[in-house]
Short mmCIF file of C-alpha atoms in Angstrom, two decimals:
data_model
loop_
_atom_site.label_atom_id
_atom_site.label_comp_id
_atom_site.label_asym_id
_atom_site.label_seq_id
_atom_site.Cartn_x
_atom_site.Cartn_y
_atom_site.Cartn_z
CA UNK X 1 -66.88 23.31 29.13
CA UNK X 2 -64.71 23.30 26.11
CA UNK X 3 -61.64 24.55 27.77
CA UNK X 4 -62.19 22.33 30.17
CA UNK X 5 -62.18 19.23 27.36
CA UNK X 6 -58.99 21.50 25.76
CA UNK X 7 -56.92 21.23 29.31
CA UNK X 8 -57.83 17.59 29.70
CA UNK X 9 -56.87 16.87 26.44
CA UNK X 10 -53.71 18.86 26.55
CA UNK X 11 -52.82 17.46 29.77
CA UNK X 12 -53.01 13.82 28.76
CA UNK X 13 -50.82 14.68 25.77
CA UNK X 14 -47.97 16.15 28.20
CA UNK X 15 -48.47 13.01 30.12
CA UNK X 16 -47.95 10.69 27.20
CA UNK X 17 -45.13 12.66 25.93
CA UNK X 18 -43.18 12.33 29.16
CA UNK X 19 -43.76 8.38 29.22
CA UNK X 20 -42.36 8.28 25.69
CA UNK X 21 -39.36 10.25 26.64
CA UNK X 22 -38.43 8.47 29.81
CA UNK X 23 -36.50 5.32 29.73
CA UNK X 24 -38.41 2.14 28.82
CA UNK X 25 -36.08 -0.57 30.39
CA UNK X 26 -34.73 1.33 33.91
CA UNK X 27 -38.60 3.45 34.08
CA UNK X 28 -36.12 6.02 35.96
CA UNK X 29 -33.54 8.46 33.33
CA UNK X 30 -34.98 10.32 30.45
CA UNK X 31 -34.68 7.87 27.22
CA UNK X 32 -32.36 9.97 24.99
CA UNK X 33 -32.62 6.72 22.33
CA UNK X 34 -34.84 4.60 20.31
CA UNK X 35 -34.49 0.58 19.63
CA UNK X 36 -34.70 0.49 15.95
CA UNK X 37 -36.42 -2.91 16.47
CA UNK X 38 -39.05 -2.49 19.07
CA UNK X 39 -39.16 1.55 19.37
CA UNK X 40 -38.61 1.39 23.14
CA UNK X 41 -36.92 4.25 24.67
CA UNK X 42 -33.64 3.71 26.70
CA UNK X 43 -31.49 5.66 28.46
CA UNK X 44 -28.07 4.32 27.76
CA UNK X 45 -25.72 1.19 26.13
CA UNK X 46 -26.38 -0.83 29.74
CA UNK X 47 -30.13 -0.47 29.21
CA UNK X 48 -30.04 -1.60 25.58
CA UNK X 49 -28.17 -4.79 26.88
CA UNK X 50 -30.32 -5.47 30.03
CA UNK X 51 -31.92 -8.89 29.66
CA UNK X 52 -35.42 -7.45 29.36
CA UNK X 53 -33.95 -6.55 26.26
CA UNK X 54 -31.53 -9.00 25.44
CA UNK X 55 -33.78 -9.99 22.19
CA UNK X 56 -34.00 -6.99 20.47
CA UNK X 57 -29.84 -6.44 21.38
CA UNK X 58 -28.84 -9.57 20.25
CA UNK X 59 -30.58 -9.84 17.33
CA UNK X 60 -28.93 -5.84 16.70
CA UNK X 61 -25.41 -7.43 16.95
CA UNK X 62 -26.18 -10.51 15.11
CA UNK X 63 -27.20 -8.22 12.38
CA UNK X 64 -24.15 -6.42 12.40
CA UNK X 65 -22.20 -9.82 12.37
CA UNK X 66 -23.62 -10.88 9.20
CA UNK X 67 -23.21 -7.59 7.96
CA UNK X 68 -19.24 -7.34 8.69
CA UNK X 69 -19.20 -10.84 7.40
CA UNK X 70 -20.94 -10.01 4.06
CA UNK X 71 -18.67 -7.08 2.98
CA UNK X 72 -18.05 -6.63 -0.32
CA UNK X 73 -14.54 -5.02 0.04
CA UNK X 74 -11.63 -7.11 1.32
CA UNK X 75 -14.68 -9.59 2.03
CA UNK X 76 -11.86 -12.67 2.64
CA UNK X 77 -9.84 -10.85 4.89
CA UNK X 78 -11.95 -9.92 7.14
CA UNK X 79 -13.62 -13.10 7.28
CA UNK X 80 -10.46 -14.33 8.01
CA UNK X 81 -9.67 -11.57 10.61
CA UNK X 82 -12.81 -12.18 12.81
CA UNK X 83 -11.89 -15.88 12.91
CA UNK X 84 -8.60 -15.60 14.14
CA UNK X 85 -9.85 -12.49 16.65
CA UNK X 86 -12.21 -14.68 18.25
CA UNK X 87 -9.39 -17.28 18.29
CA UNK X 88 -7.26 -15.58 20.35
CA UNK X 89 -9.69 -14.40 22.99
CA UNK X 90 -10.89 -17.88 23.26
CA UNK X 91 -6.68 -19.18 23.36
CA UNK X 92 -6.28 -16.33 26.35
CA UNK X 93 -9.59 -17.73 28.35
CA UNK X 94 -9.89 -20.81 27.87
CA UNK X 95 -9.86 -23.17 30.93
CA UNK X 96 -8.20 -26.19 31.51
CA UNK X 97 -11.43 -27.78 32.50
CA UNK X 98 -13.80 -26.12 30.19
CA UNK X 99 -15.57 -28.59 28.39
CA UNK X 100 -16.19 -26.64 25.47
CA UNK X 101 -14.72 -27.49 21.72
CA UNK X 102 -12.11 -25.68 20.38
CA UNK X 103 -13.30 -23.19 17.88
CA UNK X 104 -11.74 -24.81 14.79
CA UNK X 105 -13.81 -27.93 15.75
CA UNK X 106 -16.74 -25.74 16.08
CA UNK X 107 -16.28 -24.20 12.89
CA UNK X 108 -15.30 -27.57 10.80
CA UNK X 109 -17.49 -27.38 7.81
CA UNK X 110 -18.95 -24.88 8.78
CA UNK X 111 -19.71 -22.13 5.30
CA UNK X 112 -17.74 -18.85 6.39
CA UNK X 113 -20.36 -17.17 3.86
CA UNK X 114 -23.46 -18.42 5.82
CA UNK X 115 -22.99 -15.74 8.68
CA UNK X 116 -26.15 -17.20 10.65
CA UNK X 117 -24.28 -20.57 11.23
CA UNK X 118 -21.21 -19.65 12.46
CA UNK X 119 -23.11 -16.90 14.47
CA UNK X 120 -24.73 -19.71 16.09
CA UNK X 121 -21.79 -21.46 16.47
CA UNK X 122 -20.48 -18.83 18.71
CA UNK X 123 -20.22 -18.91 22.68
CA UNK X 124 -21.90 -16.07 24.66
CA UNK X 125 -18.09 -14.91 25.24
CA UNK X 126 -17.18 -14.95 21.65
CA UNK X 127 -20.42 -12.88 20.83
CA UNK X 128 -19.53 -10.57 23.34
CA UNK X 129 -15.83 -9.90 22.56
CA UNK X 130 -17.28 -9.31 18.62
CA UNK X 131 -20.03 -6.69 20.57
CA UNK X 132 -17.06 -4.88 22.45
CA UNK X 133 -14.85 -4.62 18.93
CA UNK X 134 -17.90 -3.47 17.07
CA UNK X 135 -18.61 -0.86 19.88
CA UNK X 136 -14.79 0.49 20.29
CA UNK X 137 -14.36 0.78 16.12
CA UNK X 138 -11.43 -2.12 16.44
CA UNK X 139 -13.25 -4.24 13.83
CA UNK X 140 -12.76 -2.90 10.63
CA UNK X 141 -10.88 -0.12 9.65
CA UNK X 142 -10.63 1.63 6.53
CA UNK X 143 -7.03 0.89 4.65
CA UNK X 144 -5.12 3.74 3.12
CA UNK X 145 -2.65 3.00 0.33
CA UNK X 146 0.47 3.59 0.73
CA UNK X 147 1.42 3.65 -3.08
CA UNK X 148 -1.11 6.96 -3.68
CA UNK X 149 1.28 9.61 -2.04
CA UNK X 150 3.78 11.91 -4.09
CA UNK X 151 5.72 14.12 -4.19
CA UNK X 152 3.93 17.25 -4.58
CA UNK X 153 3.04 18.57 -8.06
CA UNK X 154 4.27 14.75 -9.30
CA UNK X 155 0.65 13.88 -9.75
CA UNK X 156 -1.07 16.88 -11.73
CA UNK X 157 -3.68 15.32 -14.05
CA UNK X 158 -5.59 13.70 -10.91
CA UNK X 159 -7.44 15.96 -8.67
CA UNK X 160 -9.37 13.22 -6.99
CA UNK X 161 -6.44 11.92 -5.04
CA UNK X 162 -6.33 13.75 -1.70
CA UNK X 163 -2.51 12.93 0.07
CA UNK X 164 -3.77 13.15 3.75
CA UNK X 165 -0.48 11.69 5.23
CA UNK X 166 -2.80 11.62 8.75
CA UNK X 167 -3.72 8.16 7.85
CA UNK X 168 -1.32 6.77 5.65
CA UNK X 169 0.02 3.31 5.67
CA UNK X 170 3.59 2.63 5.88
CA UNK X 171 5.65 1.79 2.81
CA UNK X 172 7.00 -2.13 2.94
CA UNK X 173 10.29 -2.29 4.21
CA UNK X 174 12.58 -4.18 1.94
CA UNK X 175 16.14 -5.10 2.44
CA UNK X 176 16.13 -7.84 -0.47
CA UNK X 177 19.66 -7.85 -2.57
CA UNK X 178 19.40 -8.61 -6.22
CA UNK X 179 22.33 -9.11 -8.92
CA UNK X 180 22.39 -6.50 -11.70
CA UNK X 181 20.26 -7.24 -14.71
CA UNK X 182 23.81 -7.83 -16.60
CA UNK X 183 24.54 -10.32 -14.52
CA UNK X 184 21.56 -12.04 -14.31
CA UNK X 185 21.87 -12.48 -18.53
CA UNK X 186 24.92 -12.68 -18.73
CA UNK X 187 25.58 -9.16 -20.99
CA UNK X 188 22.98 -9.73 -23.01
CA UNK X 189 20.35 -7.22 -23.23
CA UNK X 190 16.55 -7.72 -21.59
CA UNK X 191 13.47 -7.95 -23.72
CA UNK X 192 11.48 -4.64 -24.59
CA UNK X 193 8.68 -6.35 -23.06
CA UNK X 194 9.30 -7.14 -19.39
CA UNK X 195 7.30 -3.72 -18.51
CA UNK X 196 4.55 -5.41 -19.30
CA UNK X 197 5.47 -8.07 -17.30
CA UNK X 198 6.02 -5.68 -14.38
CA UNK X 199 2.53 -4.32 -14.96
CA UNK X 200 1.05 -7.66 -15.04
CA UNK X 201 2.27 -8.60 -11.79
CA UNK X 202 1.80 -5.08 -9.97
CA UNK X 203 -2.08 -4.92 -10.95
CA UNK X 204 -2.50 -8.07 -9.31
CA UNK X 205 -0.64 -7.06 -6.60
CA UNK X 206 -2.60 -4.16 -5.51
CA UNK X 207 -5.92 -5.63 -6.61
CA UNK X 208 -5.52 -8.03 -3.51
CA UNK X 209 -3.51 -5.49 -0.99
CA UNK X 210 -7.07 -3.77 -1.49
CA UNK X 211 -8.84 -6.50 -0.98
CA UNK X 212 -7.38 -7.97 2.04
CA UNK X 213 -7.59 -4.13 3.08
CA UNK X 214 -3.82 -4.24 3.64
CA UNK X 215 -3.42 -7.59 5.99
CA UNK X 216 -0.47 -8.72 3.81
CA UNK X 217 1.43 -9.95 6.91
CA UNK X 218 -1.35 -11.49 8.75
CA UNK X 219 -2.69 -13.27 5.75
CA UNK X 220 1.10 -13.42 3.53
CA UNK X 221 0.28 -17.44 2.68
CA UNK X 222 -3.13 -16.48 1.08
CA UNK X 223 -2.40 -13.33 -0.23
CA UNK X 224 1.13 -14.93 -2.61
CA UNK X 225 -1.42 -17.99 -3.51
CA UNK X 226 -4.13 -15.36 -5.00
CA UNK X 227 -1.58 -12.95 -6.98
CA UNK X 228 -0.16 -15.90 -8.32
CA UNK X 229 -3.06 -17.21 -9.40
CA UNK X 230 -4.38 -14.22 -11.18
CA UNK X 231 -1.28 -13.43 -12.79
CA UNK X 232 -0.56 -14.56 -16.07
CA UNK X 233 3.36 -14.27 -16.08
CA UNK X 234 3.97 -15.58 -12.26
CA UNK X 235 1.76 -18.47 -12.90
CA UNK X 236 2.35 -19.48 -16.72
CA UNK X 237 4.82 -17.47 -17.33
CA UNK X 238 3.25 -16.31 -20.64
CA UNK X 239 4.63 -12.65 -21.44
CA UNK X 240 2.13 -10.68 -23.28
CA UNK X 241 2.81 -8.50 -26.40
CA UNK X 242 1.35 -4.85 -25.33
CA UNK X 243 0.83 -3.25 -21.67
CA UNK X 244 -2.65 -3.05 -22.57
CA UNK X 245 -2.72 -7.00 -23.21
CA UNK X 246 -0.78 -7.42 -20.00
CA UNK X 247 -3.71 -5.37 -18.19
CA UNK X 248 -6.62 -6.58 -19.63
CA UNK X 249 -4.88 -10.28 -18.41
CA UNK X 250 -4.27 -9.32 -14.88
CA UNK X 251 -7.97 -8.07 -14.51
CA UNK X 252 -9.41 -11.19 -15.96
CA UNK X 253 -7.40 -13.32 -13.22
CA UNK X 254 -8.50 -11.31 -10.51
CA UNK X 255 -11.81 -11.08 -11.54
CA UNK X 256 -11.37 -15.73 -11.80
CA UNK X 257 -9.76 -15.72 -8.44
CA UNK X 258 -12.43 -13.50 -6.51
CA UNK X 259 -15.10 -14.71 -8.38
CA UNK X 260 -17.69 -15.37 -5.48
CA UNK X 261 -17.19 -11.68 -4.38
CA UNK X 262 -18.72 -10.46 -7.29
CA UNK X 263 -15.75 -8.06 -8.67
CA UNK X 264 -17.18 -4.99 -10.08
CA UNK X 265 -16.24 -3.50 -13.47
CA UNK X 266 -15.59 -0.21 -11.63
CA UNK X 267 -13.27 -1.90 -9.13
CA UNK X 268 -10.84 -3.13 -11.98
CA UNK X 269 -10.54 0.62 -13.68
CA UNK X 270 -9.75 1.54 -9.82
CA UNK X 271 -7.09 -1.13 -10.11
CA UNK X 272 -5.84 0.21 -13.00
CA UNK X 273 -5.25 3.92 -11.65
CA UNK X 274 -3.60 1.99 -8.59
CA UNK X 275 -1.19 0.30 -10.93
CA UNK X 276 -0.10 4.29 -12.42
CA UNK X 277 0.14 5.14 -8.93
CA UNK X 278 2.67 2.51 -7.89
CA UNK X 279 4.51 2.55 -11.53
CA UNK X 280 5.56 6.97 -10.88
CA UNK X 281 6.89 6.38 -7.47
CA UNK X 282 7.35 8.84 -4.68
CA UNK X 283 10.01 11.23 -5.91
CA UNK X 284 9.92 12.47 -9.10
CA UNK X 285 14.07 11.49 -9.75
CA UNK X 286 13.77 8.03 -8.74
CA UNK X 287 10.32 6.42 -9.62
CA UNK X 288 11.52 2.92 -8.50
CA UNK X 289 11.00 2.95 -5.21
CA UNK X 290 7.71 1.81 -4.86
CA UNK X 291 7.58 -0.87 -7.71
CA UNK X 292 10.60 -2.05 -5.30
CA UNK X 293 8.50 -1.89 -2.19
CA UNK X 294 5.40 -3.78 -3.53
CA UNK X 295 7.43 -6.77 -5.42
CA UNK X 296 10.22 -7.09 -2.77
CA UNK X 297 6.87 -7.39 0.03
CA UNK X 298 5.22 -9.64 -3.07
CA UNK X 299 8.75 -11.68 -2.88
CA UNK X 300 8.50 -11.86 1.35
CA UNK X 301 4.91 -13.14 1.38
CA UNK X 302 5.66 -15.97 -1.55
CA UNK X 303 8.77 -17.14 0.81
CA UNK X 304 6.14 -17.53 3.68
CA UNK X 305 4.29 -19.53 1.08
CA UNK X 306 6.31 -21.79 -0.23
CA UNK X 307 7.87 -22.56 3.70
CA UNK X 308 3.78 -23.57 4.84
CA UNK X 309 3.13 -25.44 1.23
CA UNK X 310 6.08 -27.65 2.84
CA UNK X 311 5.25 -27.66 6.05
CA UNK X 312 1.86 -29.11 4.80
CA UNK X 313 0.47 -26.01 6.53
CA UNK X 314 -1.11 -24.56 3.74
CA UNK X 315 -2.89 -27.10 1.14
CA UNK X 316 -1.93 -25.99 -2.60
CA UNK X 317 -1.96 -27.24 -5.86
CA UNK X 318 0.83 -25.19 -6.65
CA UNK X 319 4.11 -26.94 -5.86
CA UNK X 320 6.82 -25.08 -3.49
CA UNK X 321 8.89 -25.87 -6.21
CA UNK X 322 7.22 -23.56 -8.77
CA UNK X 323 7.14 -21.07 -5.56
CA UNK X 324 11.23 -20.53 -5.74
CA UNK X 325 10.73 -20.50 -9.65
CA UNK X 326 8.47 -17.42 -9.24
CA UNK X 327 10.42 -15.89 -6.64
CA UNK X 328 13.45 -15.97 -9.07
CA UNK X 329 10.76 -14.03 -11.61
CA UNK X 330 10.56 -11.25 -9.17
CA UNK X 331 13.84 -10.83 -8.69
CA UNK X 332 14.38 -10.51 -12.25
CA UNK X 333 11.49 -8.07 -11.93
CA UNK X 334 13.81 -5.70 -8.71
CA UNK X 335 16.60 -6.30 -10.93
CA UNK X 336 15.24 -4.87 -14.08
CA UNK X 337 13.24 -2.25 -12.01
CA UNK X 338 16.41 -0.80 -10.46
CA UNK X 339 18.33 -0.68 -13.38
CA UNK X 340 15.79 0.44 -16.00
CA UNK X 341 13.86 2.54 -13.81
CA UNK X 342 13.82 5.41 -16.25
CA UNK X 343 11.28 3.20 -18.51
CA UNK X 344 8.94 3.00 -15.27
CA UNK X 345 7.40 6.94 -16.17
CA UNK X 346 6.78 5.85 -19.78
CA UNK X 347 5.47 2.99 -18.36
CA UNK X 348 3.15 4.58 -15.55
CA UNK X 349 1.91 7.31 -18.85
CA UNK X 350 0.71 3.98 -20.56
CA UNK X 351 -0.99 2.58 -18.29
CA UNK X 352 -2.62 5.76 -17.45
CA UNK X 353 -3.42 6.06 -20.64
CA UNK X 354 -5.35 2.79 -20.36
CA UNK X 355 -7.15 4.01 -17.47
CA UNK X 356 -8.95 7.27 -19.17
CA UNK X 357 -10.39 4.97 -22.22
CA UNK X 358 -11.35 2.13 -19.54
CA UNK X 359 -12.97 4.73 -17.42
CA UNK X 360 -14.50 6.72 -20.79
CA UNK X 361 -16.08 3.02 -22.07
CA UNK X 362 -17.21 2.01 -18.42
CA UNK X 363 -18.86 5.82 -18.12
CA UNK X 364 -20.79 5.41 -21.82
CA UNK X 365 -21.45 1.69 -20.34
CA UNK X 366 -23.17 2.86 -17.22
CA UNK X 367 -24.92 5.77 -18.77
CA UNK X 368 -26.03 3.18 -22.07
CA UNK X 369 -27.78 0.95 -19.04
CA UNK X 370 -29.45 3.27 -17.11
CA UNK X 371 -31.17 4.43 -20.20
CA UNK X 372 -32.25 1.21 -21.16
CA UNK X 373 -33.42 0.48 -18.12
CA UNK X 374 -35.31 3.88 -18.11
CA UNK X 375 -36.70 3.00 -21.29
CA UNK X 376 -37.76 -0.82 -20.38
CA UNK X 377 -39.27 0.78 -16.86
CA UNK X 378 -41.10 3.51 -19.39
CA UNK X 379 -42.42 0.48 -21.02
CA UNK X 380 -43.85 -1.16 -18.61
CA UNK X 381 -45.68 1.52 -17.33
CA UNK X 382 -49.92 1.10 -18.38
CA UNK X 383 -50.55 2.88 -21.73
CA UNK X 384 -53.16 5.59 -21.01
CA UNK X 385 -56.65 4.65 -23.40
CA UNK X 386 -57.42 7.01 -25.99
CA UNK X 387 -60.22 8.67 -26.06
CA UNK X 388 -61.92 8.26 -29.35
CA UNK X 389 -65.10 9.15 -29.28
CA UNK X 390 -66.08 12.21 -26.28
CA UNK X 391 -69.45 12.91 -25.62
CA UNK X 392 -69.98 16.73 -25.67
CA UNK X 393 -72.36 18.11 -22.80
#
């Protein structure tokens, strides 16, 4: 009788087992995955988008919308980028007779932060075409800077930098003539301080080619607006007294410029080792050449600027005016960079120097909070009651 109860029992645990493993949506393949939402089975990606299922799916991609849309890294640019993608696939199928508003219309005061509105603003089609770029891996993709490769043995104090050229992004191209710095001062001799000037505007400048994870081109208008914004010299022309000044300034704009994406502390000492990066160059002879690249690129997308400012294209309260006076500040900048480059090591050292106490102070700082906020959790925690008085048995 009791093995009798054990095969009945065993049997009807084999028999629940095999409904759990077989497809929940077709009833027919073996269900190799699980819906994190409703813990159905299913067989493959067609299943999981079946209609049956359609709630569990499109809630799944919605998710994944507001997450790509809510990224704290290069969080404007790919807003941006998922805009204009859905854009063009509505530009290459729209009908002549579709009745449909254009997506701009759609999207008219619309919060780009609020990623549950302009989900919902969506057509099926658009939410589809963002479903088959999440799917392939064409949504987002992880930027490499181009300004972190050497020469080898040019970089020895870093061990954290890994040069995998596999992935590397493609130095600027710049063709951009200059005078000589003579010329440009007519013999006279340039001030001991445009270094910092140089660092001022480079910080920015890869501060931003970070955070529009390296859409310079597709986004040149807003990217010039932001590093001119954030830096001190390009946009007041104020030329600080020390390269650690001239830091300290450049952080503090980016940090007022991307305010609503909640810049990090960490982020700007990244910034700064991005800055020593770009300052030593690739070759160890001739540092210059990418302090050329990023201003002469810095130089292409303030052109682009200052062409859509009049145009009326791009709404500014800088004038295109002050664009061609900052444009004649970088190429001071080339100038001095290609015939001073032997100041740009010195320079890089500083600045390096800069980072290891920013990184020491933000290290103590991190390691000071999370030992207060042991201590305050500690405190909270219910005192045990002392025992005064124990009776004795």
């Amino acid at each position: 009788m009791d093995s009798e109860i054990r095969l009945t029992a065993y049997s009807s645990d084999v028999a629940i087992s095999a409904l759990q493993k077989q497809c929940g949506i077709c009833k027919e393949a073996a269900g190799k995955y699980t819906c994190p939402r409703c813990n159905v089975s299913y067989c493959s990606l067609g299943c999981f988008k079946h209609q049956t299922h359609s709630g569990c799916s499109e809630s799944f991609y919605k998710d994944c919308f507001v997450q790509e849309m809510k990224q704290s890294r290069a969080s404007d640019a790919e807003k941006l980028r998922i805009m204009k993608m859905l854009k063009n696939f509505e530009d290459e199928n729209k009908k002549d007779d579709d009745p449909t508003e254009i997506l701009e219309e759609r999207l008219k005061n619309v919060n780009l932060d609020d990623s549950d509105e302009v989900w919902s603003r969506l057509t099926p089609d658009e939410r589809e075409e963002f479903k088959r770029n999440m799917q392939n891996g064409s949504l987002v993709k992880e930027w490499s800077p181009w300004w972190l490769y050497h020469d080898t043995n040019l970089v020895t104090e870093i061990d954290s930098v890994k040069q995998n050229t596999k992935d590397r992004s493609p130095v600027p191209q710049y063709n951009l003539q200059v005078k000589r710095i003579e010329e440009l001062l007519r013999g006279s001799n340039p001030s001991i301080l445009v270094g910092n000037n140089l660092v001022n505007v480079l910080f920015c400048y890869v501060y931003f080619c970070r955070r529009y994870n390296g859409n310079v081109k597709e986004f040149s208008c807003e990217f010039a607006h932001d590093i001119i914004s954030a830096s001190t010299f390009l946009c007041k022309g104020i030329t600080l007294q020390s390269c650690s000044e001239s830091v300290q300034s450049a952080m503090d704009g980016c940090t007022t410029v991307q305010e609503e994406l909640n810049s990090t502390e960490r982020e700007g000492v990244e910034t700064i080792l991005d800055t020593y990066h770009i300052l030593l160059g690739s070759h160890k002879n001739d540092p210059s050449n990418y302090s050329i690249a990023g201003i002469s690129e810095l130089h292409t997308t303030c052109k682009s600027l200052k062409s859509s400012i009049k145009k009326k294209e791009f709404c500014s309260n800088i004038d295109s005016k002050d664009i061609f006076k900052i444009m004649k500040k970088l190429e001071f900048l080339l100038a001095w960079i290609t015939d001073y480059k032997v100041r740009l090591l010195p320079l890089a050292l500083e600045v390096f120097g800069i980072y290891k106490d920013r990184l020491k102070f933000h290290k103590e700082h991190e390691s000071h909070k999370e030992a207060t906020n042991k201590s305050r959790s500690l405190a909270r925690e219910p005192k045990k009651k002392k025992v005064i008085i124990e009776e004795i048995r």
